[in-house]
Short mmCIF file of C-alpha atoms in Angstrom, two decimals:
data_model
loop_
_atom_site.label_atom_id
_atom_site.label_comp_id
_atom_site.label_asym_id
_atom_site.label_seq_id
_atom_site.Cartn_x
_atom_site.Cartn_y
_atom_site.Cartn_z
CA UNK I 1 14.91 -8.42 -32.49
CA UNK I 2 14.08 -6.64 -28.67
CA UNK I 3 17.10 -7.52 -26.87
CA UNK I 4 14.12 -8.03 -23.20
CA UNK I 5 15.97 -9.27 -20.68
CA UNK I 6 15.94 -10.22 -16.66
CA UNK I 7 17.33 -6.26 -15.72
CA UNK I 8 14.81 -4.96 -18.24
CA UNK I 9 12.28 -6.95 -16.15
CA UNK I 10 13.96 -5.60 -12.51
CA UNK I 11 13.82 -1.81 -14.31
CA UNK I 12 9.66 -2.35 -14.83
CA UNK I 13 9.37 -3.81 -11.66
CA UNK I 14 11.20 -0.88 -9.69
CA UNK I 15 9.41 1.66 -11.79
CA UNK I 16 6.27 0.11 -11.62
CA UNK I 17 6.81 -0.10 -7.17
CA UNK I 18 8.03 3.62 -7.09
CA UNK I 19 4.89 4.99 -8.88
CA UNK I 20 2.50 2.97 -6.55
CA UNK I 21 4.69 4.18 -3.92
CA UNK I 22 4.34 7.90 -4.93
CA UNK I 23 0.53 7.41 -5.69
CA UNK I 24 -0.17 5.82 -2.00
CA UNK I 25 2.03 8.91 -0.27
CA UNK I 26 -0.44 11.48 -2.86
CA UNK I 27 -3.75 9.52 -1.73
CA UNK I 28 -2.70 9.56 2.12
CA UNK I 29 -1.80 13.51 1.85
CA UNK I 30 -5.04 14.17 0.19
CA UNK I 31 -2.90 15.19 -3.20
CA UNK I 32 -3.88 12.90 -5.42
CA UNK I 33 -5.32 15.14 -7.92
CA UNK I 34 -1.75 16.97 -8.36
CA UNK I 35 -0.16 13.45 -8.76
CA UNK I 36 -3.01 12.50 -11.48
CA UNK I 37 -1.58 15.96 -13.07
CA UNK I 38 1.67 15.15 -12.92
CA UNK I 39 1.11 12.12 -14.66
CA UNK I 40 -0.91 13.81 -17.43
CA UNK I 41 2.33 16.44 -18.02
CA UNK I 42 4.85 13.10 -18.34
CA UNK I 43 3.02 11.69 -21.05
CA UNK I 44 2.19 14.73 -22.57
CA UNK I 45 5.90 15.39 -22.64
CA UNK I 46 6.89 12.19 -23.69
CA UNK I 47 4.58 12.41 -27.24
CA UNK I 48 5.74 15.79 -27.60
CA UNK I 49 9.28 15.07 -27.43
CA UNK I 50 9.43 11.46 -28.08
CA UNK I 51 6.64 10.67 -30.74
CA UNK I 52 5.53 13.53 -32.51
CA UNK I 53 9.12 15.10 -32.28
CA UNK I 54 7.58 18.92 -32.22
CA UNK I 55 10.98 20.84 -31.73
CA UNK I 56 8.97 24.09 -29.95
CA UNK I 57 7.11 22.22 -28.12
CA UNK I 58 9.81 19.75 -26.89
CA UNK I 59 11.93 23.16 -25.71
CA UNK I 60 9.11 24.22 -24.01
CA UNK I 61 8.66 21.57 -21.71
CA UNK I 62 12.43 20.70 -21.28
CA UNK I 63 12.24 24.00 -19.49
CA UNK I 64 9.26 23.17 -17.50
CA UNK I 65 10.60 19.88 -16.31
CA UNK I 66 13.81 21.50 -15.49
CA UNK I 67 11.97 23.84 -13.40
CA UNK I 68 9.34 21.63 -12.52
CA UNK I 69 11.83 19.43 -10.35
CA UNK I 70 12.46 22.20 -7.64
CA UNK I 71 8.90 23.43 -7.97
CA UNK I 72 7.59 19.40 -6.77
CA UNK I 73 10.45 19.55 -4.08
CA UNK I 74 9.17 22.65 -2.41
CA UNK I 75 5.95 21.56 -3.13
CA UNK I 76 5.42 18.39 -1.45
CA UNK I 77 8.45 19.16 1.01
CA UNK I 78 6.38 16.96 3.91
CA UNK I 79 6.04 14.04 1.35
CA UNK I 80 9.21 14.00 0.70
CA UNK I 81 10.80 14.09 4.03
CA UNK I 82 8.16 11.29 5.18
CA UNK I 83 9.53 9.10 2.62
CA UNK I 84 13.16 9.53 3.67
CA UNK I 85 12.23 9.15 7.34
CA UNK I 86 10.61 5.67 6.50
CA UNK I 87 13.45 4.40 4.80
CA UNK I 88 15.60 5.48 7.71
CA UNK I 89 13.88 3.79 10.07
CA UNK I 90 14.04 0.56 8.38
CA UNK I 91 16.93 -0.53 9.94
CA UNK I 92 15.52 -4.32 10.01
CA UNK I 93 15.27 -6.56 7.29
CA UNK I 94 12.46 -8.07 9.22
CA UNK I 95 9.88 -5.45 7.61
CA UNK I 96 10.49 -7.23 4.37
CA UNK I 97 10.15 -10.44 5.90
CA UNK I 98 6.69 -10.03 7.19
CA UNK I 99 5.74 -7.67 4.48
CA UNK I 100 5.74 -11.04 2.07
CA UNK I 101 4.63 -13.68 5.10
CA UNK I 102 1.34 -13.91 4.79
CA UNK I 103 1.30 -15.50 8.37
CA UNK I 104 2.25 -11.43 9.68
CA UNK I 105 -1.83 -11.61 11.41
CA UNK I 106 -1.21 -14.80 13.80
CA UNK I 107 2.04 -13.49 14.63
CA UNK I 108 0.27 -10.28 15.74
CA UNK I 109 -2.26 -12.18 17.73
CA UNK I 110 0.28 -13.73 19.68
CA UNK I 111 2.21 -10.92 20.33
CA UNK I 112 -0.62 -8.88 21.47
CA UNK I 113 -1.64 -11.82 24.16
CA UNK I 114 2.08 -11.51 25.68
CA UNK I 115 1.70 -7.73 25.61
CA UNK I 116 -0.31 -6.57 28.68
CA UNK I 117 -0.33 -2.73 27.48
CA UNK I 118 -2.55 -3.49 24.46
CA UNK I 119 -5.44 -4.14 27.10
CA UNK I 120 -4.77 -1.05 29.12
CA UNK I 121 -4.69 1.20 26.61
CA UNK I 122 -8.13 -0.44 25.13
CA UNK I 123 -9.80 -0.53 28.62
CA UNK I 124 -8.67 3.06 29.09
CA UNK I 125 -10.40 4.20 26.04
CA UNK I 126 -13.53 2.19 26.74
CA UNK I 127 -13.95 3.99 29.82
CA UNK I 128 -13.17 7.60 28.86
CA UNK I 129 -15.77 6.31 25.82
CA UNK I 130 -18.45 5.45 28.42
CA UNK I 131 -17.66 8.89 30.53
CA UNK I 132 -17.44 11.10 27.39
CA UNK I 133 -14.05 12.39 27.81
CA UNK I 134 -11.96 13.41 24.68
CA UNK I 135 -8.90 11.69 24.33
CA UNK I 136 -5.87 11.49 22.03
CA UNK I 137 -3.54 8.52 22.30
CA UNK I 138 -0.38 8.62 19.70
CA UNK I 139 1.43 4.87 19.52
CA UNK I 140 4.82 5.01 17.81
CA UNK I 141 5.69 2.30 15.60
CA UNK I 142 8.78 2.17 13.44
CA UNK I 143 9.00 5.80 12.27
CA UNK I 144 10.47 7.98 15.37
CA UNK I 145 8.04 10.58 17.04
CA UNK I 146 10.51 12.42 18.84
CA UNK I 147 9.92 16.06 17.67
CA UNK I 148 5.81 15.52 19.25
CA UNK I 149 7.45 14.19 22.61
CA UNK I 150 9.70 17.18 22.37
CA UNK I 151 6.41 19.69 21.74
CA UNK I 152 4.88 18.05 25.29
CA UNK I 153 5.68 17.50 28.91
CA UNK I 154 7.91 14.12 29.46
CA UNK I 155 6.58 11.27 31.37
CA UNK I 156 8.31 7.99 30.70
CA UNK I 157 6.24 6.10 33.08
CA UNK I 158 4.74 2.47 32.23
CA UNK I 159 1.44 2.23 30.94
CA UNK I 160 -1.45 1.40 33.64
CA UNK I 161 -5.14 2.29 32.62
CA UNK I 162 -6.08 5.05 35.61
CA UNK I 163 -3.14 7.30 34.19
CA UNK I 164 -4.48 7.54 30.81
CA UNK I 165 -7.47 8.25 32.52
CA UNK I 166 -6.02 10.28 34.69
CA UNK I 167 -3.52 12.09 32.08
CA UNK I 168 -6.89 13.13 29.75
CA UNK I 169 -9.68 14.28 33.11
CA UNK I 170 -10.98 17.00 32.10
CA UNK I 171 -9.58 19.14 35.07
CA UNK I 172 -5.55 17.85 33.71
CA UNK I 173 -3.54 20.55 32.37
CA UNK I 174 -2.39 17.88 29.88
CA UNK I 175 -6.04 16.37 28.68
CA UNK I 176 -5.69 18.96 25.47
CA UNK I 177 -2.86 17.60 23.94
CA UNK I 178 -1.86 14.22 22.36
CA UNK I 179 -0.49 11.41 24.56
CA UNK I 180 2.76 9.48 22.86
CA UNK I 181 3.30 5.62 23.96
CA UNK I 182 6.66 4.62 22.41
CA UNK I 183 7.85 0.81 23.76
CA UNK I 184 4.72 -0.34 25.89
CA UNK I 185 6.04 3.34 27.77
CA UNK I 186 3.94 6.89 27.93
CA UNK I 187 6.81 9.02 26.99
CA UNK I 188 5.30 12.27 26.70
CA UNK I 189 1.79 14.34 27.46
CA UNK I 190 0.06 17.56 26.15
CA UNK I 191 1.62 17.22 22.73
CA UNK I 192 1.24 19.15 19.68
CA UNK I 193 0.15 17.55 16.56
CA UNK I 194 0.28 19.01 12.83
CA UNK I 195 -2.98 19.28 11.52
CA UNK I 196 -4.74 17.47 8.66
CA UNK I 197 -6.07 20.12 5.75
CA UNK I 198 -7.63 17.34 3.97
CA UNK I 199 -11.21 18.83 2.90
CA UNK I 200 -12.94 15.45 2.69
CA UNK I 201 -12.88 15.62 6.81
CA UNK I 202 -16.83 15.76 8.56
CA UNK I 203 -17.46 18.68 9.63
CA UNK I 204 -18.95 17.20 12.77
CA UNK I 205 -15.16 16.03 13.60
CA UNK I 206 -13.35 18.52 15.71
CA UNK I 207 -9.61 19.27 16.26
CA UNK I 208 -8.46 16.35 17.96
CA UNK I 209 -9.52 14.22 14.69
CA UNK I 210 -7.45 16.42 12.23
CA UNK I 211 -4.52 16.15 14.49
CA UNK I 212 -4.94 12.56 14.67
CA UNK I 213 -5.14 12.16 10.37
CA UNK I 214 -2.56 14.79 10.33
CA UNK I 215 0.02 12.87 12.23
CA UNK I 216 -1.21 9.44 10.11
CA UNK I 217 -0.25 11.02 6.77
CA UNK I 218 3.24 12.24 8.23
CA UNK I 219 4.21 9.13 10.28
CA UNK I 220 3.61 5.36 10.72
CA UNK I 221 1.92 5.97 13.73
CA UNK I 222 -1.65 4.78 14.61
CA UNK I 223 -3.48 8.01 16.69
CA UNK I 224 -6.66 6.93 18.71
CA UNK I 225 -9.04 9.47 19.31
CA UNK I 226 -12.25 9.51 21.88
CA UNK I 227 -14.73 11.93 21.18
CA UNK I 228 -15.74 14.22 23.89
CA UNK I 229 -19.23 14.61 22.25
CA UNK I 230 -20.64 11.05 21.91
CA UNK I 231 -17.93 9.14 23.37
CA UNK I 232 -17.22 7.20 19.72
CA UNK I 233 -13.57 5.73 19.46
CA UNK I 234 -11.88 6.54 16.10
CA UNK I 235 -8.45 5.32 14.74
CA UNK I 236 -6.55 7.08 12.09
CA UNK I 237 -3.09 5.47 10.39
CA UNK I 238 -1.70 6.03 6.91
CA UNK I 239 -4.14 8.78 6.12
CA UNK I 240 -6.99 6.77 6.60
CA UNK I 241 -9.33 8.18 9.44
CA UNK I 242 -12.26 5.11 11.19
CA UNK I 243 -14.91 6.38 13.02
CA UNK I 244 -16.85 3.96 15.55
CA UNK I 245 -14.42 1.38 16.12
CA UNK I 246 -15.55 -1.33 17.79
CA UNK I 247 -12.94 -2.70 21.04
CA UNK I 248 -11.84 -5.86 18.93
CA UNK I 249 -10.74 -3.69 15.80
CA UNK I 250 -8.73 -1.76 18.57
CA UNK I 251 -7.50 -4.13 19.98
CA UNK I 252 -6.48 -5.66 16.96
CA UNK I 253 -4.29 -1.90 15.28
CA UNK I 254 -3.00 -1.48 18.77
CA UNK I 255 -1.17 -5.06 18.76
CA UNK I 256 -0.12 -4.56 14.98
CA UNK I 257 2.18 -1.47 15.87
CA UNK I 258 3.16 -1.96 19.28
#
């Protein structure tokens, strides 16, 4: 008789989390072909070894596992760090909490009507929308975003509509770079963002759309992005890049992380 019991259940649970955990990091990095592959060499490995017991075989891929560890580390090095970086800054156990509480949205909602910010920062991008100037707004939520603020010029100043218009004129020496609001605060201007490779991009997107995935699949940060050619408002958080957003929807992302 199959001694199952309630830590046997725990182990499948935990397993069963850190795959979906490593297949949501692959799909947000645009690597989820290699992770697919990965997947196909484990069971592969496991029949070899495990099943068919083929002894030649089984030695082969021992050594390619062995190897195969360092090779993934170096490999998705950015992956990796992202995930430790999210665990460290989970220093509440009030992510858990509302990760379960289904009531998370109305809690939002309210929190968004105390917070006057949300409504600059929207009425700021509706009017550099309207005017056609290219903007990119960064808003820090849990994971820190201190080596961007470092890549810029400092500002620390509160957040008022005619600065973030006046931070991304097109005459600024800043309007090129990313804009980072950390704590209903614009902490830094002109930053530098790493860029998204991901090949499923439009080609009609430019720069500023790249650097706003690219800082999506390496943080927990939502980027906002006005186009400089028609004025459209995108948003781009955990790897997943919206074009046309309407000013409810934005509204609505800027409340959930600030």
């Amino acid at each position: 008789m199959i001694d199952f019991g309630i830590k046997d259940i725990i182990d499948i649970v935990c397993v069963a989390l850190l795959l979906y955990y490593v297949y949501k990091l692959m799909k947000e990095s645009g690597s989820l072909n290699i992770f697919y592959g990965i997947l196909v060499f484990m069971v592969a490995w496991i029949l070899v070894s495990q099943v068919f017991e083929m002894k030649l075989l089984r030695s082969i891929f021992d050594k390619l596992m062995s190897v195969g560890v360092l090779a993934l580390i170096i490999l998705f090095q950015e992956e990796i760090r992202r995930f430790f970086l999210t665990l460290g800054s989970q220093r509440k156990l009030g992510f858990i909490i509302r990760f379960f509480i289904k009531s998370n949205r109305r809690r939002t909602r309210n929190r968004h009507e105390e917070n006057p910010a949300v409504m600059k920062i929207v009425r700021a991008c509706e009017q550099m929308s309207k005017n056609k100037v290219g903007a990119l707004i960064i808003i820090e939520h849990n994971m820190s975003l201190t080596d961007i603020v470092n890549s810029g010029e400092k500002v620390d100043a509160i957040i008022s509509t005619p600065l973030i218009q006046n931070i991304f004129f097109k005459n600024s020496p800043l309007h090129d770079g990313a804009m980072i609001v950390s704590r209903d605060r614009i902490t830094a201007a002109g930053c530098i963002l790493p860029v998204s490779h991901d090949m499923n991009i439009p080609k009609g997107l430019g720069l500023r759309h790249r650097a706003a995935l690219g800082i999506s699949q390496q943080s927990d940060a939502l980027a906002v992005v006005v186009s400089e050619e028609n004025g459209a408002i995108s948003t781009a958080r955990r790897g997943e890049l919206l074009h046309r957003v309407a000013s409810e929807d934005l509204e609505r992302q800027i409340a959930e992380v600030m």
